[in-house]
Short mmCIF file of C-alpha atoms and ligand atoms in Angstrom, two decimals:
data_model
loop_
_atom_site.label_atom_id
_atom_site.label_comp_id
_atom_site.label_asym_id
_atom_site.label_seq_id
_atom_site.Cartn_x
_atom_site.Cartn_y
_atom_site.Cartn_z
CA MET A 168 5.28 10.12 28.93
CA SER A 169 7.27 10.32 25.70
CA PRO A 170 9.01 13.60 24.94
CA VAL A 171 7.19 15.86 22.51
CA SER A 172 9.30 17.19 19.69
CA LEU A 173 8.70 20.50 18.04
CA ALA A 174 7.64 20.73 14.42
CA PRO A 175 10.63 20.17 12.13
CA PRO A 176 11.28 22.93 9.56
CA LEU A 177 9.21 22.14 6.50
CA ASN A 178 8.77 23.94 3.21
CA THR A 179 5.48 22.74 1.75
CA SER A 180 4.41 25.72 -0.36
CA HIS A 181 5.18 23.88 -3.62
CA LEU A 182 2.69 21.13 -2.68
CA GLU A 183 -0.22 23.48 -3.39
CA GLN A 184 0.49 23.16 -7.10
CA LEU A 185 0.89 19.37 -7.23
CA GLN A 186 -1.68 16.80 -8.23
CA PRO A 187 -2.88 14.67 -5.27
CA VAL A 188 -1.00 11.60 -6.48
CA ASP A 189 2.23 13.63 -6.61
CA VAL A 190 1.66 14.89 -3.06
CA VAL A 191 1.58 11.29 -1.82
CA ARG A 192 4.66 10.46 -3.91
CA TRP A 193 6.45 13.41 -2.31
CA ALA A 194 5.57 12.10 1.17
CA ALA A 195 6.79 8.60 0.24
CA GLU A 196 10.06 10.00 -1.09
CA GLN A 197 10.58 12.06 2.05
CA HIS A 198 9.84 9.32 4.58
CA GLY A 199 9.57 5.93 2.83
CA ALA A 200 6.25 4.38 1.85
CA ASP A 201 6.27 2.00 4.81
CA ARG A 202 6.16 4.95 7.21
CA LEU A 203 2.95 6.29 5.69
CA VAL A 204 -0.57 5.36 6.74
CA VAL A 205 -3.82 6.47 5.16
CA THR A 206 -7.02 6.72 7.16
CA ALA A 207 -10.04 6.32 4.93
CA SER A 208 -13.72 6.45 5.75
CA PHE A 209 -14.58 4.77 2.44
CA GLY A 210 -17.30 7.31 1.73
CA ASP A 211 -15.83 7.44 -1.76
CA ALA A 212 -12.98 5.82 -3.66
CA VAL A 213 -10.85 8.86 -4.43
CA LEU A 214 -8.41 8.98 -1.49
CA VAL A 215 -7.59 5.27 -1.54
CA HIS A 216 -7.20 5.32 -5.32
CA VAL A 217 -4.86 8.33 -5.18
CA ALA A 218 -2.76 6.86 -2.36
CA ASN A 219 -2.52 3.38 -3.83
CA SER A 220 -1.64 4.76 -7.27
CA ALA A 221 1.19 6.80 -5.77
CA ALA A 222 2.50 4.04 -3.48
CA PRO A 223 1.06 0.61 -4.38
CA GLY A 224 0.43 -1.43 -1.25
CA ILE A 225 0.43 1.62 1.04
CA GLU A 226 -1.17 0.84 4.40
CA ILE A 227 -4.77 2.02 4.58
CA ALA A 228 -6.52 2.01 7.96
CA LEU A 229 -10.26 1.63 8.25
CA LEU A 230 -11.49 2.67 11.68
CA ASP A 231 -14.37 0.28 12.29
CA THR A 232 -16.39 2.08 14.95
CA GLN A 233 -18.92 -0.78 15.25
CA TYR A 234 -21.49 1.63 13.81
CA LEU A 235 -20.49 1.96 10.17
CA PHE A 236 -23.22 1.50 7.61
CA ALA A 237 -23.40 -2.00 6.14
CA GLU A 238 -23.00 -0.29 2.75
CA THR A 239 -19.63 1.10 3.85
CA HIS A 240 -18.30 -2.36 4.71
CA TRP A 241 -19.60 -3.63 1.37
CA PHE A 242 -18.07 -0.70 -0.55
CA ALA A 243 -14.69 -1.08 1.17
CA LYS A 244 -14.66 -4.77 0.24
CA GLN A 245 -15.37 -3.92 -3.40
CA LEU A 246 -12.47 -1.44 -3.48
CA VAL A 247 -10.05 -3.82 -1.76
CA GLU A 248 -10.80 -6.50 -4.35
CA ARG A 249 -10.77 -4.21 -7.38
CA PHE A 250 -7.62 -2.24 -6.52
CA ASP A 251 -5.79 -4.82 -4.38
CA LEU A 252 -5.68 -2.43 -1.43
CA ASN A 253 -3.70 -3.14 1.74
CA VAL A 254 -6.37 -2.36 4.33
CA SER A 255 -6.03 -2.83 8.10
CA VAL A 256 -9.26 -2.73 10.06
CA LEU A 257 -8.89 -1.17 13.51
CA HIS A 258 -11.49 -1.96 16.14
CA PRO A 259 -12.25 -0.05 19.35
CA GLU A 260 -11.18 -1.60 22.63
CA VAL A 261 -14.73 -1.43 24.00
CA ALA A 262 -17.88 -3.46 23.43
CA PRO A 263 -20.81 -1.90 21.57
CA ASP A 264 -22.82 0.41 23.83
CA ASP A 265 -25.21 3.35 23.61
CA LEU A 266 -22.64 6.05 24.27
CA TRP A 267 -23.47 7.77 20.98
CA LEU A 268 -26.83 8.66 22.55
CA THR A 269 -25.44 10.27 25.68
CA ASP A 270 -21.84 11.32 25.03
CA PRO A 271 -20.90 11.36 21.35
CA THR A 272 -17.56 13.06 22.07
CA GLU A 273 -16.49 10.18 24.32
CA CYS A 274 -17.94 7.69 21.84
CA CYS A 275 -15.81 9.20 19.06
CA ARG A 276 -12.75 9.22 21.32
CA LEU A 277 -13.07 5.52 22.06
CA ARG A 278 -14.01 4.49 18.55
CA LYS A 279 -12.05 6.88 16.34
CA VAL A 280 -9.43 8.96 18.13
CA ASP A 281 -7.87 6.15 20.20
CA PRO A 282 -7.77 3.65 17.30
CA LEU A 283 -6.24 6.37 15.12
CA GLN A 284 -3.45 6.75 17.64
CA ARG A 285 -2.75 3.02 17.30
CA ALA A 286 -2.78 3.34 13.50
CA LEU A 287 -0.18 6.12 13.70
CA ASP A 288 2.12 4.18 16.01
CA GLY A 289 5.55 3.95 14.32
CA LYS A 290 4.45 6.03 11.34
CA ALA A 291 5.90 9.35 10.21
CA VAL A 292 3.09 10.47 7.92
CA TRP A 293 -0.67 10.42 8.29
CA ILE A 294 -2.56 10.79 5.01
CA THR A 295 -6.17 11.93 5.20
CA GLY A 296 -9.00 12.79 2.84
CA LEU A 297 -9.59 16.25 4.29
CA ARG A 298 -10.67 18.82 1.67
CA ARG A 299 -11.12 22.58 2.01
CA ALA A 300 -14.42 22.28 0.17
CA ASP A 301 -15.80 19.89 2.82
CA SER A 302 -16.98 22.65 5.16
CA ALA A 303 -16.18 26.12 6.49
CA THR A 304 -14.22 24.58 9.36
CA ARG A 305 -11.90 22.89 6.88
CA ALA A 306 -11.53 25.84 4.50
CA THR A 307 -7.92 26.53 5.49
CA ALA A 308 -6.68 22.94 5.72
CA PRO A 309 -3.04 22.80 4.57
CA VAL A 310 -1.81 20.22 2.07
CA ALA A 311 0.81 19.23 4.63
CA ALA A 312 1.67 20.33 8.14
CA PHE A 313 3.29 18.76 11.17
CA ASP A 314 0.64 17.68 13.68
CA LEU A 315 2.16 18.53 17.03
CA ALA A 316 -0.44 16.65 19.06
CA LYS A 317 -0.05 13.43 17.09
CA GLN A 318 3.64 13.93 16.30
CA VAL A 319 3.33 13.03 12.62
CA LEU A 320 3.36 14.90 9.35
CA LYS A 321 -0.30 15.20 8.38
CA VAL A 322 -0.77 15.20 4.62
CA ASN A 323 -4.06 16.10 2.97
CA PRO A 324 -3.45 15.36 -0.72
CA LEU A 325 -7.05 16.21 -1.68
CA ALA A 326 -7.07 19.53 0.22
CA THR A 327 -7.22 21.73 -2.87
CA LEU A 328 -9.83 19.68 -4.79
CA SER A 329 -13.26 21.15 -5.43
CA ASP A 330 -16.34 18.94 -5.65
CA ASP A 331 -16.09 19.19 -9.44
CA ASP A 332 -12.45 18.08 -9.30
CA VAL A 333 -13.48 15.02 -7.29
CA ALA A 334 -16.26 14.18 -9.74
CA LEU A 335 -13.83 14.54 -12.64
CA TYR A 336 -11.27 12.28 -10.95
CA GLU A 337 -13.95 9.64 -10.37
CA GLN A 338 -15.00 9.89 -14.01
CA LEU A 339 -11.46 9.75 -15.40
CA HIS A 340 -10.61 6.67 -13.35
CA ASP A 341 -14.03 5.05 -13.63
CA LEU A 342 -14.35 4.82 -9.86
CA PRO A 343 -17.45 3.29 -8.25
CA HIS A 344 -19.64 5.29 -5.87
CA HIS A 345 -20.62 4.44 -2.32
CA PRO A 346 -24.23 3.18 -2.52
CA LEU A 347 -25.45 5.91 -0.15
CA SER A 348 -23.82 8.81 -1.98
CA ASP A 349 -26.65 8.89 -4.54
CA ARG A 350 -29.25 8.70 -1.79
CA GLY A 351 -28.56 12.05 -0.14
CA TYR A 352 -25.43 11.20 1.85
CA PRO A 353 -22.55 13.39 0.58
CA SER A 354 -20.66 12.70 3.83
CA ILE A 355 -20.86 9.24 5.35
CA GLY A 356 -19.89 8.35 8.91
CA CYS A 357 -21.58 6.14 11.49
CA TRP A 358 -25.25 5.32 11.00
CA PRO A 359 -26.48 6.78 14.33
CA CYS A 360 -24.82 10.13 13.60
CA THR A 361 -25.33 10.56 9.86
CA ARG A 362 -28.48 11.72 8.09
CA PRO A 363 -29.16 12.47 4.45
CA VAL A 364 -29.09 16.16 3.51
CA ALA A 365 -31.20 18.22 1.13
CA PRO A 366 -29.74 19.21 -2.26
CA GLY A 367 -27.58 22.32 -1.82
CA ASP A 368 -27.10 21.86 1.92
CA ASP A 369 -23.63 21.83 3.47
CA LYS A 370 -22.16 18.41 2.71
CA ARG A 371 -21.48 17.72 6.38
CA ALA A 372 -24.85 19.05 7.61
CA GLY A 373 -26.07 15.49 8.13
CA ARG A 374 -23.28 14.64 10.57
CA TRP A 375 -24.34 14.96 14.26
CA ALA A 376 -27.28 16.96 12.88
CA ASP A 377 -28.98 17.37 16.27
CA SER A 378 -25.96 18.80 18.06
CA ALA A 379 -23.28 21.48 17.73
CA LYS A 380 -20.68 18.79 17.13
CA THR A 381 -19.11 19.05 13.65
CA GLU A 382 -15.99 16.88 13.87
CA CYS A 383 -15.33 13.47 15.35
CA GLY A 384 -12.05 14.61 16.89
CA LEU A 385 -9.62 13.07 14.40
CA HIS A 386 -8.88 16.44 12.87
CA LEU A 387 -8.97 18.62 15.99
S1 LIG B 465 -19.82 9.19 14.87
FE1 LIG B 465 -21.40 8.65 16.41
S2 LIG B 465 -21.44 6.40 16.56
FE2 LIG B 465 -19.57 7.01 15.44
S3 LIG B 465 -17.99 7.03 17.00
FE3 LIG B 465 -18.78 9.14 16.85
S4 LIG B 465 -20.50 9.30 18.34
FE4 LIG B 465 -19.97 7.12 18.08
#
């Protein structure tokens, strides 16, 4: 078992005031762009556009759970071609099964949490699309904090963005939308565990809608 180091001293209060692209630039300056990895669900184009604008060619990991919507694969391909993204696709080390029916926590561990650990191997910084406006459980997400369990600096450059901020960013940069986002899917995960939501509902209400589960485990 590798030794676990304590969180290094880190002053991140100034990051609250920075634009998302400048947060990623700060992380690249601190650690070197090749030690950063972005995990993107490709539910929208904002995170990958921000990260690639700040550090062109930055590694972006797509965790292919075997159960992503066909539209997500299509959308990711469009973004890779349009913005020349450096995307690595990580696959689970298990064959497709029906675990999502009986044990979604274990299914997410095998298909998301374990592949994430491989994506973080050798990296110093993990960049995510977490936003405080996503849900009540994410309302206090920091812009940057050392993740003791994963032993990386976790950076959430979009943390402070409201939904309106995201819409404005998409408009300013003429970003395309995921095909499902206009069909009632404000949060897009795996097809067995994602449903459309009614207008005004919590954005993540369609995720694991029949259970108390609210997170896949990546951010726990
Ligand atoms: S979201 Fe559902 S299908 Fe996807 S990994 Fe988790 S339990 Fe499995």
